[in-house]
Amino acid sequence: MFSQNHQQGHSSRLNGGGLGGQRIPLPFNYQQGQHHQQSHLQHHQSVQQDHTGHNGNGGAVGHHSNYSSGVLSNATPFTPSGLQNGHVGTSTTTRGGQAQPINEHWAEQLRLHKEAERAHAAMTEQAQPHYYARLKASENKGISYPSPAGKASSGDSDTDDRRRPYSVDRARNHQAWHNLDMSGQGLRNLTPALFAYSFLSELYIASNKLTHLPASIGQLRQLRHLEASYNQITELPPELGMCTYLKELLLFNNNIRTLPYELGSLHLLEQLGIEGNPLSPDLKQEIVERGTKSLINLLKEQSPVPPPPAPRKFITVQEDVSASLERIKVFSWNVLCDKYATPQTYGYTPTGALSWEYRKECVMEELRDKDADFLCLQEISTESFKEELSPALAQMDYKGVHWPKTRAKTMGEKDALGVDGCATFFKASKYILLDKQVIEFAAIAINRPDMKNQHDVFNRVMPKDNIAVVCFLESRATGARVILVNGHLAWESVLADVKVIQTGILMEQIAKYAERWVRWPAVKDKRLFSFSTPMKEGDEATRPATPQEPAPSQEYRNNTDIPLLICGDLNSTVDSSVYELLSQGRVPPDHLELAKFQYGSFTRDGIEHPFSLRDAYAHLQGTPDELPFTNYTPGFVDVIDYLWYSTNTLEVVDLLGPPDAECLKRVPAFPNYHFPSDHIQIMAEFVIKARKEKKVLPEPDFGTGSGGGDKSGR
């Protein structure tokens, strides 16, 4: 709660000037104790008594008879068979002398409308602004820290959202208040400073003189309740659809005639208060007969496909790269497995855009367009890999490797086909697959001598069946060899320790594989097999060019000499221990994300790896082209997907830039029609550094010496 002096400055910012006779907007909180429950119950009992004291809704709507002659003036009559849940209210309305039943939802609409009417009367007739703050004043006995999003799920079932590393209520900065009452002050405009309070969960701007809501309202992504009744608003901004957590949007007694399709994103909305507005008959009928949920779903499903965003541009990191150096294009993407793409999780996405058939075509189009040498895809089911991706990508010169998560081993063959995992594809005409391995983090952890008796391993690491796929490849043209890693770590925010343990195991296994691969024998025959067809007379012009003669396999002295690429969805931000381990090569045992747990030598001595790694997109940090996110959902927007490379063997040349920022101003979250996953794809082009030739020192010639002698050295 602000002090008085702070409130004055706060009011000045919000209202665009000094006090000047205007009253101060009051922030307030809700105490979550017994007193709140009693007061809240008493308040609603009084409202219910007041509402039931009226016959029908005459008292509720008499003050706006210029808009409608009754509750259903803009709606066609309906029968009980069309009522929500089959319930019929006890109240009735009169239209044309005939009684019309009121369903449960519309009865609640009328109750809220009556409450808004009473609040408006108190603020205008009795000169008592900040009605809602005053109403809750008795409950503000102390400052609480409510989390606007509620508790996070800690379950591990398939219905959990496995693609968001943080729950939507993760509070990075504790905020003492989440509610603001600016009602009844005669405001004509809302200052942009208001929308800097992105933490607001409740905003009251009722009983003012607002004619519109600014587009900046979309910045209040945490809003749960917006009360804007009794203004002069004529239309709603499409950006209001960005507030996907809204549960109550009350707009009673304005001049709104239609609703933007973008409101279809408000899939959690329970009550859209529109009574007292000249709303179009079809929209009015939908909400009266079927309720808010049905109307919002109608807007979502009938919304036209928006124009595509501007293509993502490639950002040049290094110019004047020698043409003699071999280039490698690497692409990574969590494509969102079909079984996770449910309406319950992605209620803001139209059904057509959420279907796997549509999203699959978008994914394939993107893969064709980028034409990378290596594709690292996450959340690919075994069935999709075998039946869909492999056949389609084979026509684009790709061969693939896939492993599902370890739970597939415990399932029947049919059920195992639906388990997702990691799929790696490579251009078969350019590269030879020398070896492939799967790293099952849980299995390795419980079999390590220093971990197998640790409770934290069994309780935290073992239940997570994440994997990584490691491929060892050789270039047909140059003989250069590459280690390509494709991984997907645990997603839960409460398992930060598990993520760094998984990463430690990953790096430990890569080092062991690389030791073996240093001694891998040379490939004797690297010519690409192809079918030959007899040439006909006159076909000389179409004869294919003679392929480049393959170079011999390159040799490497130690495990850090082989070029290394680590790609995937690591579900970790730049301030995590996972990022620290990969970038710094070490995480100490007293790290905050490790100190409370027991994981053998990892928590006794720390976690280390021998490679010199860098995040490819670190080159863009602090620039206008910095990648703002790779995961874009209502409750989480951040970078959690990476392309790591060994700096002693590789250099970054180009990076796929960020999505069009202008397009995102009306896009609350992914997936949608133009972004088929809740993750975006990342891509980089590397060059393999020129290797330093071993210097062959000439044999020393000591001559005959000062005293002469035999030149043969005998």
CSV table of C-alpha atoms in Angstrom, one decimal, residues 267-676:
chain,number,residue,atom,x,y,z
A,267,HIS,CA,-10.9,-18.6,-23.3
A,268,LEU,CA,-11.0,-18.2,-19.5
A,269,LEU,CA,-13.7,-15.5,-19.6
A,270,GLU,CA,-16.6,-16.5,-17.4
A,271,GLN,CA,-18.7,-13.3,-17.6
A,272,LEU,CA,-18.9,-10.7,-20.3
A,273,GLY,CA,-21.1,-8.0,-19.0
A,274,ILE,CA,-22.8,-6.3,-22.0
A,275,GLU,CA,-26.3,-5.5,-20.8
A,276,GLY,CA,-27.2,-1.9,-21.5
A,277,ASN,CA,-25.3,-1.8,-24.8
A,278,PRO,CA,-26.8,-1.7,-28.3
A,279,LEU,CA,-25.1,-4.9,-29.2
A,280,SER,CA,-25.9,-6.5,-32.6
A,281,PRO,CA,-28.8,-9.0,-32.4
A,282,ASP,CA,-26.8,-12.1,-33.4
A,283,LEU,CA,-24.2,-11.5,-30.7
A,284,LYS,CA,-26.8,-10.6,-28.1
A,285,GLN,CA,-28.8,-13.7,-28.9
A,286,GLU,CA,-25.7,-15.9,-28.5
A,287,ILE,CA,-24.8,-14.6,-25.1
A,288,VAL,CA,-28.4,-14.6,-23.8
A,289,GLU,CA,-29.2,-18.1,-24.9
A,290,ARG,CA,-25.8,-19.8,-24.6
A,291,GLY,CA,-23.7,-17.7,-22.3
A,292,THR,CA,-20.3,-16.0,-22.4
A,293,LYS,CA,-18.3,-19.2,-23.1
A,294,SER,CA,-20.3,-19.9,-26.2
A,295,LEU,CA,-20.0,-16.3,-27.5
A,296,ILE,CA,-16.2,-16.3,-27.0
A,297,ASN,CA,-15.8,-19.6,-28.7
A,298,LEU,CA,-17.9,-18.3,-31.6
A,299,LEU,CA,-15.7,-15.3,-32.0
A,300,LYS,CA,-12.6,-17.5,-31.9
A,301,GLU,CA,-13.8,-20.1,-34.5
A,302,GLN,CA,-15.3,-17.5,-36.9
A,303,SER,CA,-12.3,-15.2,-36.8
A,304,PRO,CA,-10.7,-14.8,-40.3
A,305,VAL,CA,-7.1,-16.0,-40.8
A,306,PRO,CA,-4.9,-13.0,-40.2
A,307,PRO,CA,-2.4,-11.9,-42.8
A,308,PRO,CA,1.0,-13.6,-42.5
A,309,PRO,CA,3.7,-11.8,-40.6
A,310,ALA,CA,6.8,-10.5,-42.3
A,311,PRO,CA,9.3,-13.3,-42.9
A,312,ARG,CA,12.0,-13.7,-40.3
A,313,LYS,CA,15.3,-12.3,-41.6
A,314,PHE,CA,18.8,-13.8,-41.3
A,315,ILE,CA,21.2,-11.7,-39.3
A,316,THR,CA,24.8,-11.7,-40.5
A,317,VAL,CA,27.2,-12.2,-37.6
A,318,GLN,CA,30.4,-12.5,-39.5
A,319,GLU,CA,31.3,-11.2,-42.9
A,320,ASP,CA,34.2,-11.9,-45.2
A,321,VAL,CA,34.2,-15.6,-44.4
A,322,SER,CA,36.6,-17.6,-46.6
A,323,ALA,CA,34.9,-19.5,-49.3
A,324,SER,CA,37.2,-22.5,-48.7
A,325,LEU,CA,35.7,-23.1,-45.3
A,326,GLU,CA,32.9,-25.7,-45.0
A,327,ARG,CA,29.5,-24.3,-44.0
A,328,ILE,CA,26.9,-26.1,-41.8
A,329,LYS,CA,23.3,-25.0,-41.4
A,330,VAL,CA,21.7,-26.2,-38.2
A,331,PHE,CA,17.9,-25.9,-37.4
A,332,SER,CA,16.2,-26.7,-34.1
A,333,TRP,CA,12.5,-26.7,-33.2
A,334,ASN,CA,10.1,-28.1,-30.7
A,335,VAL,CA,7.2,-28.7,-33.0
A,336,LEU,CA,4.5,-29.4,-30.2
A,337,CYS,CA,3.4,-33.0,-30.2
A,338,ASP,CA,-0.1,-33.6,-31.3
A,339,LYS,CA,-1.2,-35.2,-28.0
A,340,TYR,CA,-0.1,-32.1,-26.1
A,341,ALA,CA,-2.0,-29.7,-28.4
A,342,THR,CA,-5.3,-29.8,-26.6
A,343,PRO,CA,-8.1,-27.2,-26.4
A,344,GLN,CA,-7.7,-27.3,-22.6
A,345,THR,CA,-4.1,-26.1,-22.8
A,346,TYR,CA,-4.4,-23.9,-25.9
A,347,GLY,CA,-7.9,-22.6,-25.5
A,348,TYR,CA,-7.0,-19.4,-27.3
A,349,THR,CA,-6.1,-21.2,-30.5
A,350,PRO,CA,-8.8,-21.8,-33.2
A,351,THR,CA,-9.6,-25.5,-33.7
A,352,GLY,CA,-8.4,-25.3,-37.3
A,353,ALA,CA,-5.0,-23.9,-36.4
A,354,LEU,CA,-4.6,-26.4,-33.5
A,355,SER,CA,-5.2,-29.5,-35.6
A,356,TRP,CA,-2.1,-31.7,-36.3
A,357,GLU,CA,-3.0,-31.9,-40.0
A,358,TYR,CA,-2.8,-28.2,-40.4
A,359,ARG,CA,0.2,-27.7,-38.2
A,360,LYS,CA,2.1,-30.6,-39.9
A,361,GLU,CA,1.8,-28.9,-43.2
A,362,CYS,CA,3.1,-25.6,-41.7
A,363,VAL,CA,6.0,-27.5,-40.2
A,364,MET,CA,6.9,-29.2,-43.5
A,365,GLU,CA,6.7,-25.9,-45.4
A,366,GLU,CA,9.1,-24.4,-42.9
A,367,LEU,CA,11.6,-27.3,-43.2
A,368,ARG,CA,11.5,-27.1,-47.0
A,369,ASP,CA,12.0,-23.3,-46.9
A,370,LYS,CA,15.0,-23.4,-44.5
A,371,ASP,CA,16.7,-26.4,-46.2
A,372,ALA,CA,19.2,-26.9,-43.4
A,373,ASP,CA,21.9,-29.5,-43.3
A,374,PHE,CA,20.9,-30.7,-39.8
A,375,LEU,CA,17.3,-30.7,-38.4
A,376,CYS,CA,16.9,-31.2,-34.6
A,377,LEU,CA,13.2,-31.6,-33.8
A,378,GLN,CA,11.7,-32.2,-30.4
A,379,GLU,CA,8.3,-33.6,-29.4
A,380,ILE,CA,8.2,-36.0,-32.3
A,381,SER,CA,6.1,-39.1,-31.7
A,382,THR,CA,7.3,-42.5,-33.0
A,383,GLU,CA,4.3,-42.7,-35.2
A,384,SER,CA,4.8,-39.3,-36.7
A,385,PHE,CA,8.5,-40.0,-37.3
A,386,LYS,CA,7.8,-43.3,-39.1
A,387,GLU,CA,4.6,-42.5,-41.0
A,388,GLU,CA,4.8,-38.8,-41.8
A,389,LEU,CA,8.1,-37.0,-41.3
A,390,SER,CA,10.6,-39.6,-42.5
A,391,PRO,CA,8.8,-40.3,-45.9
A,392,ALA,CA,8.3,-36.6,-46.6
A,393,LEU,CA,11.8,-35.6,-45.6
A,394,ALA,CA,13.3,-38.4,-47.6
A,395,GLN,CA,12.1,-36.6,-50.7
A,396,MET,CA,14.2,-33.6,-49.5
A,397,ASP,CA,17.4,-35.7,-49.2
A,398,TYR,CA,17.1,-36.3,-45.4
A,399,LYS,CA,17.7,-39.4,-43.4
A,400,GLY,CA,16.7,-39.5,-39.8
A,401,VAL,CA,17.3,-40.9,-36.3
A,402,HIS,CA,14.6,-41.0,-33.6
A,403,TRP,CA,14.3,-42.2,-30.0
A,404,PRO,CA,11.2,-41.8,-27.9
A,405,LYS,CA,11.2,-41.0,-24.2
A,406,THR,CA,12.0,-43.9,-22.0
A,407,ARG,CA,8.4,-44.5,-20.9
A,408,ALA,CA,7.8,-46.1,-24.3
A,409,LYS,CA,9.7,-49.2,-23.0
A,410,THR,CA,7.0,-49.8,-20.5
A,411,MET,CA,4.1,-49.6,-23.0
A,412,GLY,CA,2.6,-51.9,-25.6
A,413,GLU,CA,3.6,-51.4,-29.2
A,414,LYS,CA,0.5,-49.4,-30.1
A,415,ASP,CA,0.6,-47.1,-27.1
A,416,ALA,CA,4.4,-46.6,-27.6
A,417,LEU,CA,3.8,-45.1,-31.0
A,418,GLY,CA,2.3,-42.1,-29.4
A,419,VAL,CA,5.2,-41.3,-27.1
A,420,ASP,CA,7.2,-38.3,-28.2
A,421,GLY,CA,11.0,-37.9,-28.4
A,422,CYS,CA,13.8,-36.3,-30.3
A,423,ALA,CA,14.3,-36.7,-34.1
A,424,THR,CA,17.5,-35.7,-35.9
A,425,PHE,CA,17.7,-35.5,-39.7
A,426,PHE,CA,20.7,-34.9,-41.9
A,427,LYS,CA,21.3,-34.3,-45.6
A,428,ALA,CA,22.2,-37.8,-46.9
A,429,SER,CA,24.0,-36.5,-49.9
A,430,LYS,CA,26.4,-34.4,-47.7
A,431,TYR,CA,26.9,-36.5,-44.6
A,432,ILE,CA,27.4,-40.0,-43.5
A,433,LEU,CA,26.1,-41.2,-40.1
A,434,LEU,CA,29.0,-43.0,-38.4
A,435,ASP,CA,27.3,-43.7,-35.0
A,436,LYS,CA,24.2,-42.8,-33.0
A,437,GLN,CA,23.5,-43.0,-29.3
A,438,VAL,CA,20.6,-42.2,-27.0
A,439,ILE,CA,21.2,-40.7,-23.5
A,440,GLU,CA,18.5,-41.7,-21.0
A,441,PHE,CA,19.2,-39.4,-18.1
A,442,ALA,CA,17.2,-41.3,-15.5
A,443,ALA,CA,18.7,-44.7,-16.3
A,444,ILE,CA,22.2,-43.3,-16.2
A,445,ALA,CA,21.7,-41.5,-12.9
A,446,ILE,CA,20.2,-44.5,-11.0
A,447,ASN,CA,23.1,-46.7,-12.2
A,448,ARG,CA,25.9,-44.4,-11.2
A,449,PRO,CA,27.7,-45.8,-8.1
A,450,ASP,CA,27.8,-42.4,-6.4
A,451,MET,CA,24.1,-41.7,-7.1
A,452,LYS,CA,22.2,-44.9,-7.0
A,453,ASN,CA,21.5,-44.8,-3.2
A,454,GLN,CA,20.6,-41.1,-3.1
A,455,HIS,CA,16.9,-40.3,-2.3
A,456,ASP,CA,16.9,-37.2,-4.5
A,457,VAL,CA,17.8,-39.3,-7.5
A,458,PHE,CA,14.9,-41.7,-7.0
A,459,ASN,CA,12.4,-38.9,-6.0
A,460,ARG,CA,13.4,-36.2,-8.5
A,461,VAL,CA,15.6,-37.5,-11.4
A,462,MET,CA,14.2,-41.0,-12.0
A,463,PRO,CA,10.5,-39.9,-12.6
A,464,LYS,CA,11.6,-37.7,-15.5
A,465,ASP,CA,12.1,-39.7,-18.7
A,466,ASN,CA,13.8,-37.0,-20.8
A,467,ILE,CA,16.4,-38.0,-23.4
A,468,ALA,CA,19.0,-36.7,-25.8
A,469,VAL,CA,20.0,-38.2,-29.2
A,470,VAL,CA,23.6,-38.0,-30.2
A,471,CYS,CA,24.8,-38.4,-33.8
A,472,PHE,CA,28.4,-38.7,-35.1
A,473,LEU,CA,28.6,-37.6,-38.7
A,474,GLU,CA,31.2,-37.1,-41.4
A,475,SER,CA,31.1,-34.8,-44.3
A,476,ARG,CA,31.4,-36.6,-47.6
A,477,ALA,CA,33.2,-33.6,-49.3
A,478,THR,CA,35.8,-32.6,-46.7
A,479,GLY,CA,36.0,-35.6,-44.3
A,480,ALA,CA,35.3,-33.3,-41.4
A,481,ARG,CA,33.4,-35.0,-38.5
A,482,VAL,CA,30.7,-33.4,-36.3
A,483,ILE,CA,29.0,-34.4,-33.1
A,484,LEU,CA,25.4,-33.4,-33.2
A,485,VAL,CA,23.3,-33.5,-30.0
A,486,ASN,CA,19.5,-33.1,-29.9
A,487,GLY,CA,18.0,-32.9,-26.4
A,488,HIS,CA,14.9,-32.1,-24.4
A,489,LEU,CA,15.2,-31.4,-20.7
A,490,ALA,CA,12.5,-31.5,-17.9
A,491,TRP,CA,10.1,-28.6,-18.1
A,492,GLU,CA,9.0,-28.0,-14.4
A,493,SER,CA,10.3,-24.9,-12.7
A,494,VAL,CA,10.5,-26.8,-9.4
A,495,LEU,CA,13.0,-29.2,-10.9
A,496,ALA,CA,15.8,-26.8,-11.7
A,497,ASP,CA,18.2,-29.2,-10.0
A,498,VAL,CA,17.0,-32.0,-12.2
A,499,LYS,CA,17.7,-30.0,-15.3
A,500,VAL,CA,21.3,-29.3,-14.4
A,501,ILE,CA,21.8,-32.9,-13.4
A,502,GLN,CA,20.5,-34.0,-16.7
A,503,THR,CA,22.8,-31.5,-18.4
A,504,GLY,CA,25.8,-32.7,-16.3
A,505,ILE,CA,25.0,-36.3,-17.4
A,506,LEU,CA,24.7,-35.1,-21.0
A,507,MET,CA,28.1,-33.5,-21.1
A,508,GLU,CA,29.7,-36.4,-19.2
A,509,GLN,CA,28.4,-38.8,-21.8
A,510,ILE,CA,29.3,-36.6,-24.8
A,511,ALA,CA,32.9,-36.5,-23.5
A,512,LYS,CA,33.0,-40.3,-23.2
A,513,TYR,CA,31.6,-40.8,-26.7
A,514,ALA,CA,34.0,-38.2,-28.1
A,515,GLU,CA,36.9,-40.1,-26.6
A,516,ARG,CA,35.8,-43.2,-28.5
A,517,TRP,CA,35.1,-41.3,-31.7
A,518,VAL,CA,38.6,-39.8,-31.8
A,519,ARG,CA,39.8,-43.3,-32.6
A,520,TRP,CA,37.0,-44.0,-35.1
A,521,PRO,CA,38.5,-45.6,-38.2
A,522,ALA,CA,38.5,-43.7,-41.5
A,523,VAL,CA,35.6,-44.2,-43.9
A,524,LYS,CA,36.9,-46.1,-47.0
A,525,ASP,CA,34.1,-45.6,-49.4
A,526,LYS,CA,32.1,-42.3,-49.2
A,527,ARG,CA,30.6,-42.2,-52.6
A,528,LEU,CA,26.9,-41.7,-52.6
A,529,PHE,CA,25.0,-44.6,-54.0
A,530,SER,CA,22.6,-43.8,-56.9
A,531,PHE,CA,20.7,-45.6,-59.5
A,532,SER,CA,22.0,-45.1,-63.1
A,533,THR,CA,19.8,-45.0,-66.1
A,534,PRO,CA,21.0,-45.4,-69.7
A,535,MET,CA,21.6,-42.2,-71.5
A,536,LYS,CA,19.6,-41.6,-74.7
A,537,GLU,CA,20.9,-39.7,-77.7
A,538,GLY,CA,20.5,-36.0,-77.2
A,539,ASP,CA,20.6,-36.2,-73.4
A,540,GLU,CA,24.1,-34.9,-73.0
A,541,ALA,CA,22.9,-31.5,-71.9
A,542,THR,CA,21.0,-33.0,-69.0
A,543,ARG,CA,23.9,-35.3,-67.8
A,544,PRO,CA,24.4,-34.6,-64.1
A,545,ALA,CA,27.6,-33.0,-63.1
A,546,THR,CA,30.4,-35.2,-61.9
A,547,PRO,CA,30.3,-35.3,-58.1
A,548,GLN,CA,33.1,-33.9,-56.1
A,549,GLU,CA,35.7,-36.4,-55.2
A,550,PRO,CA,35.3,-37.2,-51.5
A,551,ALA,CA,38.1,-36.2,-49.2
A,552,PRO,CA,39.7,-38.6,-46.8
A,553,SER,CA,38.4,-38.7,-43.2
A,554,GLN,CA,40.0,-36.2,-40.9
A,555,GLU,CA,41.8,-37.2,-37.8
A,556,TYR,CA,41.4,-35.6,-34.4
A,557,ARG,CA,43.9,-35.6,-31.5
A,558,ASN,CA,41.4,-35.5,-28.5
A,559,ASN,CA,37.8,-35.4,-27.7
A,560,THR,CA,37.5,-31.6,-27.7
A,561,ASP,CA,38.9,-31.3,-31.2
A,562,ILE,CA,35.8,-32.7,-32.9
A,563,PRO,CA,33.3,-29.9,-33.8
A,564,LEU,CA,30.4,-30.1,-31.3
A,565,LEU,CA,26.8,-28.8,-31.7
A,566,ILE,CA,24.2,-29.1,-28.9
A,567,CYS,CA,20.7,-28.2,-29.9
A,568,GLY,CA,17.2,-28.5,-28.3
A,569,ASP,CA,14.6,-27.4,-25.9
A,570,LEU,CA,16.5,-27.1,-22.6
A,571,ASN,CA,13.6,-25.4,-20.7
A,572,SER,CA,16.2,-23.1,-19.0
A,573,THR,CA,16.7,-19.4,-19.2
A,574,VAL,CA,20.0,-17.5,-19.3
A,575,ASP,CA,20.1,-17.1,-15.5
A,576,SER,CA,19.8,-20.8,-14.9
A,577,SER,CA,22.5,-23.3,-13.7
A,578,VAL,CA,22.1,-25.1,-17.0
A,579,TYR,CA,23.2,-22.1,-19.0
A,580,GLU,CA,26.0,-21.5,-16.5
A,581,LEU,CA,27.3,-25.0,-16.8
A,582,LEU,CA,27.2,-25.0,-20.6
A,583,SER,CA,28.8,-21.5,-21.0
A,584,GLN,CA,31.3,-21.6,-18.1
A,585,GLY,CA,32.1,-25.2,-18.1
A,586,ARG,CA,31.4,-25.6,-14.4
A,587,VAL,CA,28.7,-25.3,-11.7
A,588,PRO,CA,29.9,-25.2,-8.1
A,589,PRO,CA,28.3,-27.6,-5.5
A,590,ASP,CA,27.0,-24.6,-3.5
A,591,HIS,CA,25.0,-23.3,-6.4
A,592,LEU,CA,21.5,-22.2,-5.3
A,593,GLU,CA,19.8,-24.8,-7.6
A,594,LEU,CA,22.0,-27.6,-6.2
A,595,ALA,CA,22.9,-26.9,-2.6
A,596,LYS,CA,19.8,-28.4,-1.0
A,597,PHE,CA,20.1,-31.8,-2.8
A,598,GLN,CA,22.3,-34.9,-2.8
A,599,TYR,CA,23.5,-36.1,-6.2
A,600,GLY,CA,26.8,-37.9,-5.5
A,601,SER,CA,29.9,-36.3,-6.9
A,602,PHE,CA,27.9,-33.6,-8.7
A,603,THR,CA,26.8,-32.0,-5.4
A,604,ARG,CA,30.0,-32.9,-3.6
A,605,ASP,CA,32.6,-31.6,-6.1
A,606,GLY,CA,30.4,-29.7,-8.6
A,607,ILE,CA,29.7,-30.4,-12.3
A,608,GLU,CA,32.2,-29.8,-15.0
A,609,HIS,CA,32.8,-30.5,-18.7
A,610,PRO,CA,35.9,-30.1,-20.9
A,611,PHE,CA,34.4,-28.3,-23.9
A,612,SER,CA,34.5,-24.6,-24.8
A,613,LEU,CA,30.9,-23.8,-25.7
A,614,ARG,CA,28.9,-20.7,-26.6
A,615,ASP,CA,25.3,-20.0,-27.2
A,616,ALA,CA,25.0,-19.1,-30.9
A,617,TYR,CA,22.4,-16.4,-30.2
A,618,ALA,CA,24.6,-14.7,-27.6
A,619,HIS,CA,26.0,-12.8,-30.5
A,620,LEU,CA,22.7,-10.9,-30.7
A,621,GLN,CA,22.3,-10.1,-27.0
A,622,GLY,CA,22.0,-6.4,-26.4
A,623,THR,CA,21.3,-5.6,-30.1
A,624,PRO,CA,18.0,-4.7,-31.8
A,625,ASP,CA,18.0,-8.2,-33.3
A,626,GLU,CA,18.1,-10.0,-30.0
A,627,LEU,CA,15.8,-12.9,-29.8
A,628,PRO,CA,13.1,-12.0,-27.3
A,629,PHE,CA,11.8,-15.5,-26.8
A,630,THR,CA,11.6,-19.0,-28.2
A,631,ASN,CA,8.6,-20.0,-26.1
A,632,TYR,CA,5.5,-17.7,-26.4
A,633,THR,CA,2.5,-18.5,-24.2
A,634,PRO,CA,0.2,-16.4,-22.1
A,635,GLY,CA,2.1,-17.1,-18.9
A,636,PHE,CA,5.6,-17.4,-20.1
A,637,VAL,CA,7.7,-15.5,-22.8
A,638,ASP,CA,11.4,-16.2,-22.8
A,639,VAL,CA,14.3,-18.0,-24.5
A,640,ILE,CA,14.6,-21.7,-23.5
A,641,ASP,CA,15.7,-23.2,-26.8
A,642,TYR,CA,19.4,-23.1,-27.8
A,643,LEU,CA,22.1,-23.8,-30.4
A,644,TRP,CA,25.4,-24.3,-28.6
A,645,TYR,CA,28.7,-24.8,-30.5
A,646,SER,CA,32.3,-25.5,-29.7
A,647,THR,CA,34.2,-22.2,-30.1
A,648,ASN,CA,37.6,-23.8,-30.9
A,649,THR,CA,36.2,-25.6,-34.0
A,650,LEU,CA,33.2,-23.6,-35.2
A,651,GLU,CA,32.3,-20.0,-35.9
A,652,VAL,CA,28.8,-18.4,-36.4
A,653,VAL,CA,28.1,-16.8,-39.7
A,654,ASP,CA,24.3,-16.2,-39.8
A,655,LEU,CA,21.4,-16.4,-37.4
A,656,LEU,CA,17.7,-16.6,-38.0
A,657,GLY,CA,16.3,-13.4,-36.6
A,658,PRO,CA,13.3,-12.7,-34.3
A,659,PRO,CA,9.6,-12.7,-35.4
A,660,ASP,CA,8.0,-9.5,-36.6
A,661,ALA,CA,7.3,-7.5,-33.4
A,662,GLU,CA,4.5,-5.5,-35.0
A,663,CYS,CA,2.6,-8.8,-35.7
A,664,LEU,CA,2.9,-9.8,-32.1
A,665,LYS,CA,1.0,-6.8,-30.8
A,666,ARG,CA,-2.3,-8.6,-31.4
A,667,VAL,CA,-1.1,-12.2,-30.9
A,668,PRO,CA,-1.5,-13.3,-27.3
A,669,ALA,CA,0.3,-16.6,-27.7
A,670,PHE,CA,1.3,-19.4,-30.0
A,671,PRO,CA,0.3,-21.6,-31.7
A,672,ASN,CA,-1.9,-19.8,-34.3
A,673,TYR,CA,-2.4,-20.0,-38.0
A,674,HIS,CA,1.2,-18.8,-38.8
A,675,PHE,CA,3.1,-20.2,-35.9
A,676,PRO,CA,2.2,-24.0,-35.6
